[in-house]
Short mmCIF file of C-alpha atoms in Angstrom, two decimals:
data_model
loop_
_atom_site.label_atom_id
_atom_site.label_comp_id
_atom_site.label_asym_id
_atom_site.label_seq_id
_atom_site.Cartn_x
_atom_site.Cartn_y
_atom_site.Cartn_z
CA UNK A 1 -7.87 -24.56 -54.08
CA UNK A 2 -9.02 -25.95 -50.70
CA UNK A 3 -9.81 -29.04 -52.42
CA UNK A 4 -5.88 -29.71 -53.43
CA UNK A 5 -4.45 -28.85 -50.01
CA UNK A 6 -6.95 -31.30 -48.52
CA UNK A 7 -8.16 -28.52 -45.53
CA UNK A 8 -12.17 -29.74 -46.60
CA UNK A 9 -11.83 -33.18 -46.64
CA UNK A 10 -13.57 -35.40 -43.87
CA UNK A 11 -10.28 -36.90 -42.39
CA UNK A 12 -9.29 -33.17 -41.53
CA UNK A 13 -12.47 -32.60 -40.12
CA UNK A 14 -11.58 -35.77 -37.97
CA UNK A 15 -8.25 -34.78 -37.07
CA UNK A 16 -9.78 -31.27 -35.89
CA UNK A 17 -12.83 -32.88 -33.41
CA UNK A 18 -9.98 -35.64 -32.29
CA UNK A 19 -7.70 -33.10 -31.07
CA UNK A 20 -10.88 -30.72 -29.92
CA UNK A 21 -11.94 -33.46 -27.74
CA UNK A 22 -7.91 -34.59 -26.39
CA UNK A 23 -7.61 -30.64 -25.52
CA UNK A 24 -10.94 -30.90 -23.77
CA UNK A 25 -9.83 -33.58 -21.91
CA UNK A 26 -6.68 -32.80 -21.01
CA UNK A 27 -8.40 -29.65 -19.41
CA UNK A 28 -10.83 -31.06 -17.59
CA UNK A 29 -8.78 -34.20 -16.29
CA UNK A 30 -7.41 -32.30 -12.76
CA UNK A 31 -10.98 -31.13 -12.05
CA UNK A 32 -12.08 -34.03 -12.19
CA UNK A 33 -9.04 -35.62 -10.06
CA UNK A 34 -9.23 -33.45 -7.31
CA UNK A 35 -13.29 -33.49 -7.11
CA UNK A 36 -12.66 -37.66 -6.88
CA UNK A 37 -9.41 -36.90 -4.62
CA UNK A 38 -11.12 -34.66 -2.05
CA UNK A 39 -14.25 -37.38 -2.25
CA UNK A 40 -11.71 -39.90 -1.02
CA UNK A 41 -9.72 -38.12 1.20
CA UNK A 42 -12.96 -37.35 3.37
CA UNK A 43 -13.64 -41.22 3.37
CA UNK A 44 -10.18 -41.64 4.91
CA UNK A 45 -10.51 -38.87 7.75
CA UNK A 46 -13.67 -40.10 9.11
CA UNK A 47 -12.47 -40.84 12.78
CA UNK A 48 -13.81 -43.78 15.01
CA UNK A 49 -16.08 -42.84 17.48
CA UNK A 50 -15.71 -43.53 20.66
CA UNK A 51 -11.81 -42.49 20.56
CA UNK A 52 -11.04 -39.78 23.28
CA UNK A 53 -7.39 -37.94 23.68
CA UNK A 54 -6.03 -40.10 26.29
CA UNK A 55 -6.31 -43.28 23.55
CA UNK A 56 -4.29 -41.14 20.65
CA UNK A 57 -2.29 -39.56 22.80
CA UNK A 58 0.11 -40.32 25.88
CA UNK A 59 -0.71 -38.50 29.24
CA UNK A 60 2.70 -36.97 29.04
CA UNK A 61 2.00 -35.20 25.38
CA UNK A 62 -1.87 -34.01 27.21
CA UNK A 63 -0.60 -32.92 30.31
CA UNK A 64 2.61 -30.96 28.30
CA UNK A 65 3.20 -27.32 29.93
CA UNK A 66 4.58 -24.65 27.33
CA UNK A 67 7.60 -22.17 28.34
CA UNK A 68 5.69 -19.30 27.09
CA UNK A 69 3.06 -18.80 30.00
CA UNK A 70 2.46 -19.81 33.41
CA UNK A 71 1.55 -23.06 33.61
CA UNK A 72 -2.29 -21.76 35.49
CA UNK A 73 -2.94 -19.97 32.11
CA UNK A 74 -4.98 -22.92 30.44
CA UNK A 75 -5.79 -20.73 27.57
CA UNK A 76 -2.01 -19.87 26.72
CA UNK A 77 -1.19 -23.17 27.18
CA UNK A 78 -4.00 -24.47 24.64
CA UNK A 79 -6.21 -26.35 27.09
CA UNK A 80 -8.94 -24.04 26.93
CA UNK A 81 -9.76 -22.61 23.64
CA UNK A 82 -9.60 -18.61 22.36
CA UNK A 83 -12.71 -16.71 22.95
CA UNK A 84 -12.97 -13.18 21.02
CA UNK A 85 -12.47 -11.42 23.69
CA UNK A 86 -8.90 -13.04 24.35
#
């Protein structure tokens, strides 16, 4: 009976490990574009050296004082960082 329908010939059995191997693709295809994305992306962010914050930035952006706190508080007003304790 299988014979008839054709389910045992070899071009089924081709059709079945085409489509096997399209579904394991199609799976696998974003792992492998976001292992090669984040690769590239971290070739991109590599910064210069020798760059400080007064040659990205202008001294008015730096020296910027925040309404929230007083302008003395350096740690309120993100100069100094957070300790655990703060």
């Amino acid at each position: 009976m299988w014979g008839v329908c054709g389910w045992n010939d070899s071009m089924s059995s081709t059709r079945r490990q085409r489509s096997a191997f399209i579904a394991i693709f199609i799976l696998m295809m974003p792992i492998m574009l976001t292992s090669v994305s984040s690769t590239v992306a971290t070739s991109f962010n590599e910064n210069e050296s020798g760059n400080t914050p007064e040659d990205i930035w202008s001294e008015d952006y730096i020296n910027m004082i925040f309404p929230w706190a007083p302008a003395n508080d350096d740690i309120l007003q993100f100069k100094q960082y957070h300790t655990y304790e703060t």
